[in-house]
Every structure is written in C-alpha cells, then in structure tokens.
C-alpha cells in the first residue's frame, strides 16, 4: 500500500501542475459560435412540422461548416437550428434543406440505431460548461430517438462519431446505452426534412445559475454525399465529442428543482430447462422496481429491487482460438446508465466490469437489491455502487435472499482538470455474504493529462487483495497518444501480475509485461475522384512473462485502409506473429498444442460495401501460419434493409485449422432480423449456430416502448443441441410490463 499511496500522490501532483495552465479562458467560446435561447410564451406542438408561431421568435443558427469531405468548406446543403425553452423543457427545431430530397437516406426506425448509414442530425449540450462532458441527442428522417453521454471528450475522439458505444460496464468515451426521457418528431417535403426535439430539463444535469451558459454543437450528416458538417467547426481528426471546440448557448434559465421517479415492473414467464432435468414448464411471476431520485442538479440516486433484464438481447456468440478470455459487452440498462462514472482501465484490463455482478459463468444470478449514486459534486465526478445478489439475509420474506450470495461495493472519485485531464481513485469489493474469507478488494489511482488538442497521456496503478492468493498482485498502465490531422500514434506500457485478481473487473491475461506502439498517416488524394482517403499504418506489440521474461506472444501488423467516397472500404494486411506456450494448450476437442515457440506470417483482406445501400456486404478473409500448422478463415455479413421498416443480416464465420497435433473446423452462423412498426414498436430476432458449442439458439423480442426504455416486452428464448448434445436444452417465454411514474417534483 505504501507504493500505491506514493504513486497516487506523485500522479496527482503531476497532473495538477501540468494540467491547470491548459484551460482556455472560461467565458470565451473556442470557435466563436454563439447562439441565444428564447423563452416561448406558448410552447410549440411536437409534430415535426415546425410551423408554430413560436419558432419565428427564435434566433436562427446557421453557417454549418464541413468536417468531411472538404474540411473548412461551407456545407453542401443548408441547415438552420432554432432553440426555445419553457418552464419544463428545451425545444430544438432543425430545418434540414436538401436540393435532392429523393436522395435522403432514412435508416431503421429503432431507438439508438446507427446514424452512420443514414441522414442524421445530432446535438450535444455541455450543461456544466466544463468542456469535457455532454449529453447527445439525435435523430434521422425516420424519427428515431438516439441519445448518449460523452465523458472526457470521448477519450480520444472515437466512439459516437463512428456509431460506437462503450464496452459493457467500462463506460467512458461515449455511452450510447444511456436512455433519457425525451421526444422527437420529424417530417419531410419537397424541400428537405425537419426535426423537432423536446428535451425536459429533468432529463439533464446542470449547474445552478440564474442565467446559464451551456456549450452546444450540432452535426448534420448527408449520407448520399458522405458529408458531415458542424455548426461550430470541428477539425477532421475529431468529432462531435470534442466539446472543448463547441459553441455557446446564452439566455438559458433552467429551473432549479428536483424530481423522483419510480419504475415498477410485472413479469410472467413460462420456463423449462431440459439440462436440469425439468419435466414440465414452470410459470413463475415476478415483480420489482427501480427508483431514481435527483438529489441535486448534479447528483442522482438510483435504487433497484429484484432487478430484471428479461428484455435484453442475448450475447453474440464468438470464436475463441486463443488461450485468453473473451470479452462480452454489458447490455443491462441499470449498469449501462452513467457507466462512465466508474471507468478505470483500458483494453484487456478493466478494473470495473459490471458483468461480474449478477452473472456467473454466463448464467444469471438474481440481483436482490442495490443502489448507485452518480454525478457531480464540488468539482468531482462521483460514483458509488452497492449491489446484493443471490442470497441477501433478511429479504427471504419478500421472495428474495435464497441461497448464498455476494455483496458488491464500488467507490470511484475523479477530479476533472482542464483540457481532458483528471486524477482519480477507485475501490471495489466483492464480499461473500455467508462464507468467511471470500472478500476480494481492488484499489487504484489513475490520471490523464491532455496537452494541447492532440496529445494525451494516461496512467493507472492498481493492486488487489485476495485471501490465499500470493504473488505479484499489481497492475500498472502508461499510455500516450497523439491525434493530428495527418498523423495518429500511440504507445503503451502495461504490466499485470500473476496474482492480480480484480473480481469486480475483467482481465483477459495475467503475468505479463506488454509494450506496444502504433502509427498511422492520412492521405487524401484530390486526383482520384472515387478515393476519399487511404491510411497506411503499422503496429507492434510484445508480451513477456513478469516472472521469467519468456515471450508469450508478439505481433507486427502492417496494412493500408482505403476509404471510398461512398463509404465503402477495403484493407489488405500482413502480420508476423509469435506465440509462446509454456504448457500444453487444449485448443479443440482432441487437439492439444505442444509447448514451444511458434513463428509465422499471415495475410488478410477486409472490406465492406456502402452500408447505407439496401443490400450491403461486410467481410474478410485471412490465411497463413497458426501455431504448429496453418489456418484459413473467412467471415461475411450480407445485410438487407427496406427503408425505415425492416432489416436483416446473415453472417457466417468459418475457420479451417490444420495443426501438427490434429485438424478441426470452427463455424459460427447468425441471422438477425428486425421489423419496426414505428420508432417505438419493434419485433427483432437473433438466431445463432455454433459447432463449437453444439447448439443453435433463438432470441425473439417484441417491444412497445413508452419512454426511457420502459413499456411492454414479450421475449422468446430457445436453445437446441445437436451432435453430442442433440435435443432441446432450454426454452422460455417472458411477458414483462414496466412503466415510469413521477413520484415527487420539488
């Protein structure tokens, strides 16, 4: 602990010394883009038509500037934004003029659908004007609700702009899984399309002020031109997440009041698990509730009782030909909201991974009760979490608390500093409720420094305490990255001890010292009309045992990304790979690779066609050396979409492995379909096949949404074995209804 305390003090002092001078003047917008919000005497009608008299009173925000393809040029199509407010909500009207309205691309009408492959408008509000965090709201011509939270300017600029979302439980960057309570309506005519947003102030968190100044920016995508333009200009290497470059909104008078909501649910199911020998279906009924209390304008308390996630889509099956653990993303709403408040770690070392709570070996464990406090207080980002699972003493009388369970506690405090900088501490504990000596703890300090607009340096130091586990129980990470207009690079050093055991986190491998580097250049040839950009890059990584110095693996990767004007992409790649085995590796049934060091070369080709087309293809092939032999592999997804109403995607993944110790094939297949009656009524299915697991499974979900992820859900799950596991395995039908009620408003 002495080393940890010393490192924390040094890290905090360094960050405070370096980062403080980097702040821009607090009341000077970075881009000069300034708008004024007007109070509406009579609020508009939310219909997407934008013909209410109130809109004529608002100030027009215009002058959008391209980020791509022609950085700094005026947008090809005109866009106008007007912003109003009343006592309850913020209203945003957007006029998206289009000289070719028949070329407008709609996109699927489902909440949080990818906006990369359709026309779209996205808004970001920096409600604390800290130039690092924000709320994002967006829609496409289909009228979907798209929302998310940005933290630390997207941690390097990735994520939202590419339709990405955070890793489950990791948070940070851009959290697409945050679902606020708000509304949007759209319409179209021969001049273009229009969007009308109503965003209640109760959905946002903001600083108290009689007249507030918020950061604001807006991005428009014209998909047929593959063009992005911004109200406050953004350099090509960044995206909407870069809130330090946002403009400002003046004239805001948000109300100073708080709200509490309660969201109960009622669930009826029919279940039968053949693997457990159940001879007939059971018909359990369940109920529970979530509550949300806004303690201050910046702090929110979330409570949950008998938490259920029946409406959540099942995991995608993955191929694993390595010795290391696979990462499955979090999909459960309670853990996804405000996930960024708990994030510490990166890549294969996440100190907080919420799938450790309520899931054991892929099977659900009942969550009896819990609470989370998250938000901002006194200049700190705060995250407190306590969850009890599968056997909480004292809850037996309400049908909970059966069997042995665990208590999970997490504390995260981070002090934000100017220019993407912060310093923080982290503590997590998993404690067995009925078994002595099963308490596991993780402690860490971390920090990040932003230098200018392009350079970022980050680090963390962590240790764990596990009874009966001896050895190196630390993890250390240091990375630096640079993101410029024509060049991008990063370098990373990380070491993880063999006894490092964060039981509320995720570690895909232990006992290693890793060094890696990456460099990419951007080239935009004007003479080739069909080629937008090509990006040659190279990377190298090596992993060596901390204990022995033995090289466990290494990889040299070289490739070139070619991006076409219509969004299509292809990339040839070459790799030199080394794998070092110190013990036999059972890679497949009946095939065990002998210890040794294996070197080899592989070649790969990745591509996708225009993903906004009614029919598109995304795939790749690779071949070359693999351990003691060779591997040939390929994957492909054929996607179909019919306007805003229907989608289908068929994916196949095949690996043919020929080793000195034996041969085998690995096959995965999936069919994902969706039919969207309206942006709030949908029917989706996912059918999957795996010859490794000897199963196929189906997940069918019908949803009729009310608001903020609540509504009526009907879910069918079935799994069928074949080969050695031939026959039915498990089947269930679940009907769940959940609704949000305002309990208090003060």
XYZ file of C-alpha atoms in Angstrom:
746
model
C 0.000 0.000 0.000
C 2.951 2.352 0.538
C 3.865 2.130 -3.151
C 0.252 2.765 -4.129
C -0.053 5.829 -1.882
C 3.234 7.277 -3.116
C 2.310 6.713 -6.753
C -1.065 8.331 -6.175
C 0.471 11.419 -4.594
C 3.041 11.790 -7.357
C 0.417 11.290 -10.050
C -1.973 13.800 -8.513
C 0.731 16.411 -8.063
C 2.000 15.981 -11.598
C -1.456 16.292 -13.079
C -2.322 19.381 -11.078
C 0.950 21.035 -12.016
C 0.770 20.195 -15.706
C -2.910 20.381 -16.489
C -4.073 23.550 -14.743
C -2.445 26.047 -17.140
C -4.028 24.338 -20.140
C -7.556 25.654 -19.639
C -8.985 28.003 -22.252
C -10.494 31.239 -20.940
C -13.642 30.075 -19.113
C -16.032 32.520 -20.785
C -14.546 32.523 -24.290
C -16.101 30.067 -26.790
C -13.399 28.142 -28.613
C -14.930 28.659 -32.052
C -16.755 31.981 -31.806
C -20.105 30.261 -32.462
C -22.666 31.790 -30.076
C -26.442 31.398 -30.003
C -29.259 32.655 -27.806
C -32.132 30.647 -26.382
C -35.516 32.403 -26.443
C -38.312 31.756 -23.936
C -41.548 30.716 -25.647
C -44.756 32.262 -24.338
C -46.647 29.321 -25.847
C -44.622 26.151 -26.484
C -44.834 24.515 -29.918
C -46.806 21.386 -30.725
C -44.437 18.432 -31.131
C -45.279 17.264 -34.651
C -42.069 17.775 -36.635
C -43.687 20.375 -38.906
C -42.053 23.473 -37.339
C -44.921 25.749 -38.377
C -45.819 27.036 -34.887
C -45.568 30.835 -34.410
C -43.133 30.349 -31.514
C -40.366 29.244 -33.883
C -40.421 32.604 -35.670
C -39.329 34.278 -32.409
C -36.171 32.163 -32.042
C -32.712 33.104 -33.294
C -31.587 31.051 -36.340
C -28.243 29.250 -36.014
C -26.754 28.705 -39.473
C -23.427 28.616 -41.293
C -22.584 24.912 -40.988
C -19.015 24.004 -41.989
C -17.812 20.657 -43.368
C -15.573 18.333 -41.393
C -15.523 15.792 -44.230
C -15.004 15.504 -47.112
C -13.782 19.118 -47.576
C -12.689 20.360 -44.186
C -13.453 24.053 -43.675
C -15.754 24.448 -46.704
C -19.368 25.513 -46.402
C -21.842 22.650 -46.106
C -23.326 21.435 -49.395
C -26.875 21.686 -48.030
C -28.249 24.434 -45.785
C -29.181 23.729 -42.166
C -30.928 26.005 -39.675
C -31.430 25.456 -35.939
C -33.659 27.415 -33.557
C -33.828 26.833 -29.798
C -36.636 27.711 -27.391
C -37.344 26.988 -23.760
C -40.355 26.968 -21.467
C -40.636 26.154 -17.768
C -40.374 22.412 -18.375
C -38.187 21.729 -21.388
C -35.748 22.787 -24.051
C -37.138 22.819 -27.601
C -34.894 22.472 -30.663
C -36.179 22.890 -34.214
C -33.980 21.883 -37.143
C -34.604 22.707 -40.802
C -32.538 20.358 -42.988
C -32.917 21.711 -46.512
C -31.978 19.334 -49.316
C -31.667 20.031 -53.045
C -32.258 16.333 -53.783
C -34.959 15.181 -51.338
C -35.378 11.850 -53.127
C -31.782 11.059 -52.125
C -32.450 11.361 -48.386
C -31.500 8.092 -46.635
C -33.899 7.153 -43.819
C -32.312 4.389 -41.741
C -34.009 1.824 -39.469
C -36.721 3.205 -37.174
C -35.412 1.786 -33.891
C -34.080 3.652 -30.865
C -30.298 4.184 -30.832
C -29.903 2.767 -34.350
C -26.603 3.550 -36.086
C -26.737 7.034 -37.590
C -23.617 6.500 -39.720
C -25.623 4.918 -42.530
C -28.475 7.412 -42.844
C -29.069 11.142 -42.985
C -28.981 12.468 -39.435
C -28.837 15.441 -37.104
C -27.021 15.221 -33.740
C -26.926 17.767 -30.922
C -24.554 17.938 -27.955
C -25.095 20.003 -24.783
C -22.214 20.686 -22.378
C -24.537 21.570 -19.498
C -21.799 22.226 -16.906
C -19.636 24.091 -19.443
C -16.635 22.044 -18.355
C -15.534 21.445 -21.981
C -15.226 17.695 -21.350
C -18.668 16.120 -20.886
C -22.030 16.362 -22.557
C -25.432 14.922 -23.456
C -26.060 13.880 -27.063
C -29.462 13.762 -28.774
C -30.045 12.809 -32.379
C -32.474 11.531 -34.955
C -32.779 10.556 -38.603
C -35.631 11.106 -41.088
C -37.365 8.037 -39.591
C -37.775 9.954 -36.312
C -35.782 7.670 -34.007
C -34.594 8.650 -30.531
C -30.793 8.487 -30.351
C -29.096 9.628 -27.150
C -25.929 9.143 -25.152
C -23.457 10.612 -22.697
C -19.976 11.892 -23.572
C -17.236 11.840 -20.934
C -13.670 13.140 -21.241
C -14.367 14.321 -24.800
C -14.852 10.735 -25.937
C -11.422 9.665 -24.576
C -9.540 10.458 -27.762
C -12.381 11.223 -30.121
C -13.621 7.743 -31.020
C -16.983 6.246 -30.343
C -20.043 8.314 -31.086
C -18.988 9.676 -34.414
C -18.478 6.158 -35.665
C -21.658 4.851 -34.190
C -19.783 3.213 -31.385
C -20.739 2.531 -27.831
C -18.799 1.886 -24.696
C -17.649 -1.536 -23.690
C -20.094 -3.017 -21.294
C -19.539 -1.837 -17.810
C -16.455 0.073 -18.762
C -18.138 3.305 -19.572
C -16.019 6.231 -20.606
C -15.851 7.862 -24.002
C -19.361 7.759 -25.402
C -22.119 5.813 -23.658
C -24.827 5.120 -26.231
C -26.699 2.988 -23.709
C -27.867 5.942 -21.634
C -31.591 6.387 -22.329
C -33.105 9.702 -21.334
C -36.785 10.636 -21.265
C -37.393 12.986 -24.205
C -39.269 13.154 -27.515
C -38.652 13.954 -31.169
C -40.810 14.195 -34.282
C -39.784 14.520 -37.940
C -41.411 15.337 -41.263
C -40.416 15.592 -44.936
C -41.462 17.551 -48.003
C -40.045 18.589 -51.357
C -37.555 20.989 -49.703
C -35.924 18.513 -47.304
C -36.687 17.166 -43.847
C -37.329 18.636 -40.415
C -36.773 17.579 -36.809
C -38.406 18.897 -33.638
C -36.933 17.953 -30.234
C -38.459 18.347 -26.777
C -35.851 17.684 -24.060
C -37.177 18.043 -20.485
C -34.792 19.789 -18.115
C -35.383 16.890 -15.704
C -33.566 14.601 -18.170
C -30.419 16.738 -17.975
C -27.978 17.522 -15.192
C -26.621 21.061 -14.988
C -25.113 23.691 -12.730
C -27.428 26.063 -10.881
C -27.389 29.543 -12.411
C -29.930 32.322 -12.885
C -28.762 32.675 -16.484
C -26.718 29.713 -17.616
C -24.219 29.384 -20.450
C -24.015 25.912 -21.978
C -21.685 24.507 -24.556
C -23.511 23.445 -27.722
C -22.771 21.992 -31.113
C -24.691 20.255 -33.877
C -23.650 17.876 -36.626
C -25.544 17.108 -39.821
C -24.850 14.042 -41.947
C -25.896 13.933 -45.611
C -25.367 10.254 -46.305
C -25.562 10.210 -50.103
C -22.620 12.666 -50.121
C -20.941 11.000 -47.128
C -20.678 14.521 -45.703
C -20.568 15.763 -42.114
C -20.949 19.448 -41.256
C -20.965 21.292 -37.913
C -22.411 24.498 -36.527
C -19.204 25.115 -34.536
C -16.429 23.879 -36.875
C -14.548 20.700 -35.908
C -11.174 19.641 -37.415
C -11.173 16.458 -39.439
C -9.394 14.366 -36.787
C -12.122 14.982 -34.165
C -15.895 14.614 -33.987
C -18.897 15.842 -32.018
C -17.408 14.504 -28.778
C -14.792 17.294 -28.833
C -16.912 19.593 -26.651
C -13.981 21.928 -25.954
C -14.498 23.153 -29.531
C -18.254 23.624 -29.139
C -20.011 26.953 -29.377
C -22.103 28.533 -26.639
C -25.782 28.955 -25.839
C -26.738 32.073 -23.867
C -30.040 33.153 -22.342
C -30.836 29.820 -20.679
C -32.849 29.908 -17.449
C -33.199 26.234 -16.484
C -35.380 25.563 -13.438
C -33.785 24.760 -10.090
C -35.858 21.806 -8.976
C -35.551 18.099 -8.408
C -37.556 15.039 -9.329
C -38.045 11.449 -8.207
C -39.402 8.681 -10.432
C -40.412 5.083 -9.753
C -40.394 2.371 -12.437
C -42.107 -0.843 -11.295
C -42.330 -3.975 -13.419
C -44.543 -7.057 -13.537
C -43.302 -10.217 -15.237
C -44.956 -13.505 -16.129
C -42.936 -16.304 -17.679
C -43.059 -19.924 -18.768
C -39.710 -21.716 -18.443
C -38.282 -25.180 -18.846
C -34.611 -26.145 -18.554
C -34.060 -29.611 -20.020
C -30.404 -29.572 -18.945
C -31.581 -29.526 -15.310
C -33.982 -32.399 -15.936
C -37.153 -30.329 -15.589
C -40.050 -32.489 -16.796
C -42.541 -29.662 -17.343
C -42.816 -25.909 -17.638
C -42.833 -23.658 -14.614
C -44.854 -20.440 -14.602
C -43.177 -18.003 -12.195
C -44.476 -14.487 -11.636
C -42.069 -11.761 -10.636
C -42.193 -8.105 -9.738
C -39.718 -5.443 -8.781
C -38.949 -1.775 -9.189
C -36.327 0.838 -9.905
C -36.339 4.348 -8.487
C -34.430 7.458 -9.484
C -34.041 10.426 -7.132
C -32.411 13.661 -8.261
C -30.678 14.741 -5.044
C -29.111 17.863 -6.566
C -28.860 19.260 -10.092
C -25.712 17.166 -10.493
C -26.224 14.066 -8.312
C -28.654 11.201 -8.938
C -29.503 8.257 -6.688
C -30.698 5.078 -8.436
C -32.278 2.264 -6.416
C -33.251 -1.204 -7.612
C -35.184 -4.089 -6.052
C -35.337 -7.571 -7.602
C -33.748 -6.278 -10.792
C -34.795 -7.949 -14.051
C -33.283 -7.765 -17.535
C -35.577 -10.113 -19.480
C -35.907 -7.664 -22.398
C -32.144 -7.502 -23.029
C -30.793 -9.166 -26.182
C -28.682 -12.293 -25.690
C -24.908 -12.258 -26.234
C -23.450 -12.723 -29.687
C -21.506 -15.973 -29.885
C -17.779 -15.562 -30.549
C -14.928 -17.684 -31.887
C -12.040 -18.181 -29.461
C -8.863 -19.796 -30.818
C -6.649 -18.114 -28.218
C -5.602 -19.000 -24.671
C -7.274 -15.918 -23.229
C -10.729 -14.893 -22.013
C -13.285 -13.408 -24.380
C -14.888 -10.056 -23.589
C -18.694 -9.920 -23.763
C -20.158 -6.407 -23.556
C -22.640 -5.314 -20.923
C -26.214 -4.965 -22.212
C -28.225 -4.497 -18.991
C -29.700 -0.974 -18.711
C -29.178 -0.461 -14.960
C -25.423 -0.976 -15.284
C -25.056 0.924 -18.543
C -26.510 4.209 -17.337
C -23.756 6.516 -16.034
C -21.236 3.728 -16.598
C -18.531 6.312 -17.282
C -18.591 7.310 -13.608
C -16.880 4.004 -12.709
C -14.420 3.556 -15.550
C -10.800 2.752 -14.717
C -8.612 0.702 -17.026
C -8.273 0.001 -20.693
C -8.248 -2.814 -23.225
C -7.915 -6.214 -21.574
C -7.650 -4.758 -18.057
C -10.917 -3.189 -16.869
C -10.967 -2.622 -13.108
C -14.761 -2.314 -13.135
C -16.692 -4.762 -15.292
C -20.350 -4.877 -14.313
C -20.943 -8.321 -15.826
C -19.218 -9.696 -12.729
C -22.408 -8.667 -10.897
C -25.471 -10.839 -11.414
C -23.862 -13.166 -13.975
C -21.878 -16.300 -13.147
C -20.426 -18.351 -15.991
C -22.888 -16.782 -18.407
C -25.899 -17.724 -16.250
C -27.934 -15.036 -14.454
C -27.723 -14.694 -10.667
C -30.675 -12.905 -9.008
C -29.980 -9.298 -8.058
C -31.868 -8.750 -4.815
C -31.336 -5.036 -4.296
C -28.886 -2.242 -4.853
C -28.206 1.426 -5.239
C -25.988 3.781 -7.200
C -25.072 7.396 -6.541
C -23.525 9.120 -9.546
C -22.951 12.571 -10.925
C -21.008 15.689 -9.992
C -20.441 17.296 -6.608
C -17.998 20.045 -5.704
C -15.927 19.643 -8.858
C -15.690 15.855 -8.511
C -17.228 13.108 -10.593
C -18.744 10.686 -8.095
C -19.685 7.040 -8.498
C -20.879 4.890 -5.578
C -22.418 1.454 -6.148
C -23.678 -1.261 -3.812
C -25.425 -4.410 -5.072
C -26.506 -7.590 -3.277
C -27.045 -10.731 -5.296
C -28.417 -14.225 -4.926
C -29.000 -14.549 -1.195
C -29.242 -11.380 0.858
C -30.103 -12.217 4.502
C -33.322 -10.564 5.661
C -35.050 -10.498 2.271
C -36.462 -14.027 2.417
C -39.866 -12.677 3.406
C -40.330 -10.932 0.063
C -39.223 -13.895 -2.007
C -35.564 -12.891 -2.218
C -32.425 -13.799 -0.316
C -32.439 -17.513 -1.096
C -29.061 -19.277 -1.208
C -25.553 -17.918 -0.760
C -24.954 -14.512 -2.271
C -22.455 -11.703 -2.637
C -22.286 -8.021 -1.836
C -20.544 -5.781 -4.373
C -19.357 -2.286 -3.450
C -17.609 0.202 -5.734
C -16.368 3.725 -4.979
C -14.998 5.975 -7.701
C -13.954 9.620 -7.267
C -12.362 11.667 -10.032
C -11.359 15.305 -10.099
C -11.675 16.794 -13.565
C -8.976 19.225 -14.641
C -8.820 21.379 -17.764
C -8.201 20.020 -21.246
C -9.228 16.342 -20.964
C -7.253 15.942 -17.735
C -8.278 14.281 -14.489
C -6.984 12.448 -11.422
C -8.963 9.819 -9.551
C -9.142 6.964 -7.075
C -11.018 3.663 -7.182
C -12.045 0.989 -4.690
C -14.075 -2.184 -5.280
C -15.032 -5.088 -3.044
C -16.788 -8.407 -3.550
C -17.793 -9.991 -0.253
C -19.407 -13.387 0.237
C -22.458 -12.969 2.454
C -22.280 -16.378 4.111
C -18.730 -17.626 3.519
C -15.795 -16.374 5.587
C -12.535 -15.470 3.867
C -14.043 -14.771 0.438
C -13.656 -10.991 0.363
C -11.778 -9.586 -2.629
C -10.707 -5.951 -2.906
C -9.268 -3.768 -5.664
C -7.647 -0.355 -5.088
C -6.311 2.030 -7.708
C -5.238 5.555 -8.574
C -5.363 6.891 -12.099
C -4.914 10.053 -14.091
C -4.900 11.616 -17.518
C -3.292 14.757 -18.938
C -4.336 16.470 -22.149
C -1.632 18.591 -23.771
C -2.939 20.865 -26.482
C -5.669 19.461 -28.731
C -3.860 16.339 -29.880
C -1.678 14.806 -27.156
C -2.987 12.752 -24.227
C -1.049 10.856 -21.540
C -2.799 8.491 -19.131
C -1.855 6.034 -16.403
C -3.225 3.856 -13.628
C -1.736 1.801 -10.808
C -3.844 -0.874 -9.104
C -3.491 -3.648 -6.553
C -5.806 -6.422 -5.351
C -6.223 -8.310 -2.094
C -7.443 -11.908 -2.371
C -7.282 -14.258 0.648
C -4.989 -17.206 -0.030
C -3.574 -15.784 -3.268
C 0.131 -14.912 -3.104
C 2.415 -13.273 -5.654
C 2.520 -10.102 -7.727
C -0.916 -8.557 -7.212
C -0.486 -5.277 -9.075
C -1.294 -3.782 -12.460
C 0.331 -0.705 -13.980
C -0.518 1.040 -17.228
C 1.014 4.034 -19.010
C 0.000 5.263 -22.434
C 0.472 8.278 -24.648
C -1.476 9.110 -27.790
C -1.382 11.817 -30.423
C -4.195 12.613 -32.836
C -3.492 15.088 -35.608
C -4.995 15.963 -38.960
C -2.490 13.878 -40.929
C -0.928 11.622 -38.320
C -2.028 9.482 -35.395
C 0.049 7.411 -32.999
C 0.069 5.838 -29.584
C 2.417 3.895 -27.326
C 1.519 1.733 -24.335
C 3.346 0.028 -21.494
C 1.405 -2.295 -19.194
C 2.226 -4.944 -16.654
C -0.147 -7.264 -14.813
C 0.977 -9.569 -12.025
C 0.100 -13.235 -11.896
C -1.858 -12.727 -8.655
C -3.699 -9.595 -9.821
C -7.328 -10.603 -9.322
C -9.987 -7.860 -9.613
C -13.139 -9.906 -9.032
C -15.340 -6.933 -9.965
C -13.237 -6.344 -13.081
C -12.080 -8.033 -16.261
C -8.544 -9.251 -17.002
C -8.025 -11.369 -20.112
C -4.492 -12.487 -19.160
C -2.046 -12.246 -16.250
C 1.694 -12.386 -15.554
C 2.868 -10.207 -18.405
C 4.746 -7.071 -19.329
C 3.422 -5.553 -22.553
C 4.907 -2.901 -24.821
C 3.057 -1.731 -27.923
C 3.145 1.060 -30.468
C 1.029 2.246 -33.377
C 1.425 4.861 -36.121
C -0.945 5.857 -38.925
C -0.797 8.548 -41.604
C -3.741 10.020 -43.524
C -3.623 10.802 -47.238
C -6.448 12.424 -49.232
C -5.687 12.331 -52.961
C -7.537 15.045 -54.865
C -6.759 13.473 -58.247
C -8.640 10.209 -57.568
C -12.342 11.054 -57.537
C -13.576 7.742 -56.107
C -10.988 7.522 -53.286
C -11.613 9.710 -50.245
C -8.664 8.659 -48.099
C -6.044 5.983 -47.608
C -4.394 5.304 -44.275
C -1.202 3.216 -44.140
C -0.328 2.140 -40.641
C 1.821 -0.246 -38.648
C 1.716 -1.574 -35.109
C 3.829 -3.816 -32.916
C 3.172 -5.457 -29.559
C 5.061 -7.897 -27.366
C 4.034 -9.722 -24.180
C 6.642 -11.213 -21.835
C 6.205 -13.017 -18.530
C 6.903 -10.826 -15.498
C 8.290 -13.838 -13.654
C 10.552 -15.443 -16.285
C 10.880 -12.947 -19.161
C 9.616 -15.604 -21.604
C 7.968 -14.030 -24.665
C 4.348 -15.190 -24.567
C 3.283 -13.511 -27.809
C 4.282 -10.808 -30.279
C 2.734 -9.298 -33.384
C 3.883 -6.977 -36.141
C 0.965 -5.688 -38.202
C 1.106 -3.647 -41.427
C -1.872 -2.634 -43.537
C -3.468 0.148 -45.581
C -7.089 1.278 -45.182
C -8.714 2.572 -48.367
C -11.925 4.562 -47.835
C -14.059 5.291 -50.898
C -16.254 8.347 -51.411
C -19.455 6.335 -50.901
C -18.290 4.932 -47.556
C -17.082 1.579 -48.876
C -13.782 0.316 -47.515
C -11.089 -2.281 -48.161
C -7.815 -3.105 -46.459
C -5.001 -5.568 -47.255
C -2.907 -6.550 -44.234
C 0.145 -8.618 -43.340
C 1.156 -9.904 -39.909
C 4.173 -11.544 -38.358
C 3.028 -13.448 -35.279
C 4.821 -15.261 -32.456
C 3.075 -17.460 -29.894
C 4.990 -18.926 -26.962
C 3.477 -21.798 -24.986
C 4.976 -22.937 -21.681
C 2.398 -25.659 -21.159
C 0.132 -27.787 -23.394
C -2.790 -25.820 -24.879
C -6.054 -27.760 -25.479
C -7.384 -25.715 -28.407
C -10.170 -28.052 -29.517
C -11.675 -31.387 -28.585
C -8.964 -33.985 -29.062
C -6.361 -31.412 -30.184
C -3.699 -30.177 -27.727
C -0.835 -27.990 -28.959
C 2.595 -28.871 -27.552
C 4.694 -26.291 -25.637
C 7.140 -24.266 -27.720
C 7.596 -21.022 -29.652
C 5.750 -20.729 -32.952
C 6.541 -18.017 -35.531
C 4.695 -17.352 -38.762
C 3.155 -14.942 -41.269
C -0.469 -14.302 -42.165
C -2.218 -12.236 -44.828
C -5.704 -10.760 -44.583
C -8.227 -8.763 -46.606
C -11.057 -6.770 -45.022
C -13.802 -4.897 -46.861
C -17.308 -3.520 -46.795
C -19.531 -2.056 -49.470
C -21.702 1.047 -48.996
C -23.551 0.169 -45.775
C -26.326 2.687 -46.486
C -27.453 0.718 -49.557
C -30.495 -1.598 -49.448
C -28.063 -4.522 -49.808
C -24.527 -4.415 -48.399
C -21.662 -6.797 -47.712
C -19.106 -6.719 -44.912
C -16.432 -9.394 -44.654
C -12.870 -10.582 -44.754
C -10.543 -13.494 -45.385
C -7.215 -14.464 -43.856
C -4.722 -17.285 -44.246
C -1.280 -18.249 -43.039
C 0.694 -19.812 -40.228
C -1.035 -20.670 -36.968
C 0.792 -22.311 -34.043
C 2.183 -25.657 -35.316
C 0.307 -25.503 -38.632
C -1.943 -23.292 -40.723
C -5.312 -21.591 -40.600
C -7.639 -20.412 -43.352
C -10.559 -18.273 -42.266
C -13.271 -16.041 -43.560
C -16.335 -14.187 -42.381
C -19.063 -12.288 -44.136
C -22.286 -10.457 -43.383
C -24.922 -9.819 -46.026
C -27.271 -7.083 -44.816
C -30.633 -6.083 -46.237
C -32.786 -3.133 -45.307
C -36.113 -1.858 -46.559
C -36.383 1.832 -45.823
C -37.085 2.536 -42.177
C -39.199 -0.544 -41.521
C -37.169 -3.746 -41.958
C -33.626 -5.085 -41.665
C -31.961 -8.480 -41.945
C -28.327 -9.559 -41.628
C -26.958 -13.033 -42.328
C -23.444 -13.702 -41.004
C -21.178 -16.717 -41.452
C -17.781 -17.254 -39.823
C -15.582 -20.209 -40.844
C -12.136 -21.266 -39.599
C -10.278 -24.265 -41.047
C -7.345 -25.201 -38.797
C -4.682 -27.764 -39.704
C -2.093 -28.402 -36.967
C 0.614 -30.981 -36.397
C -1.450 -32.238 -33.448
C -4.722 -32.534 -35.386
C -7.263 -30.812 -37.616
C -10.577 -29.144 -36.832
C -13.071 -26.604 -38.157
C -14.904 -23.860 -36.263
C -18.150 -22.485 -37.677
C -20.485 -19.758 -36.456
C -23.641 -18.523 -38.106
C -26.288 -15.977 -37.222
C -29.389 -14.372 -38.696
C -30.512 -11.063 -37.211
C -33.835 -9.561 -38.336
C -35.919 -6.568 -37.347
C -39.274 -5.100 -38.275
C -40.045 -1.614 -36.982
C -43.725 -0.668 -36.984
C -42.888 2.761 -35.524
C -39.771 4.116 -33.779
C -41.271 2.747 -30.535
C -42.797 -0.572 -31.675
C -40.491 -3.288 -32.962
C -40.038 -7.023 -33.495
C -36.456 -8.340 -33.504
C -34.895 -11.784 -33.643
C -31.436 -13.312 -33.395
C -30.819 -16.933 -34.409
C -27.304 -18.316 -33.791
C -25.455 -21.529 -34.584
C -22.112 -22.791 -33.235
C -20.428 -26.099 -33.939
C -18.039 -25.471 -31.013
C -20.946 -25.354 -28.550
C -23.006 -27.959 -30.463
C -26.053 -25.685 -30.220
C -28.300 -23.331 -32.057
C -30.346 -20.721 -30.223
C -33.063 -18.180 -30.940
C -33.965 -14.930 -29.188
C -37.141 -13.154 -30.361
C -38.154 -9.836 -28.797
C -41.262 -7.694 -29.246
C -41.172 -4.239 -27.700
C -43.770 -1.490 -27.364
C -41.843 1.349 -25.760
C -43.332 4.068 -23.621
C -40.410 6.265 -22.611
C -36.781 5.875 -21.486
C -36.694 2.149 -22.218
C -39.952 1.265 -20.445
C -43.047 -0.373 -21.923
C -44.324 -3.830 -22.871
C -41.889 -6.604 -23.804
C -42.505 -10.169 -24.980
C -39.386 -12.350 -25.226
C -38.927 -15.901 -26.523
C -35.687 -17.811 -25.899
C -34.896 -21.324 -27.053
C -31.734 -23.411 -27.311
C -31.424 -26.696 -29.181
C -28.461 -29.055 -29.078
C -27.130 -31.228 -31.862
C -24.325 -33.722 -32.257
C -23.320 -34.963 -28.808
C -25.877 -32.616 -27.193
C -28.786 -33.425 -29.501
C -32.193 -32.388 -28.212
C -33.828 -29.374 -26.553
C -31.846 -27.589 -23.833
C -33.929 -24.697 -22.537
C -36.983 -22.710 -23.548
C -38.741 -19.709 -22.074
C -41.401 -17.141 -22.875
C -41.448 -13.918 -20.862
C -44.046 -11.138 -20.811
C -42.896 -8.028 -18.966
C -44.542 -4.656 -18.454
C -42.753 -1.693 -16.922
C -43.775 1.940 -16.612
C -42.232 5.087 -15.201
C -44.150 7.298 -12.743
C -43.248 10.713 -11.347
C -43.259 10.257 -7.574
C -42.025 13.675 -6.420
C -41.306 17.031 -8.020
C -39.860 19.731 -5.817
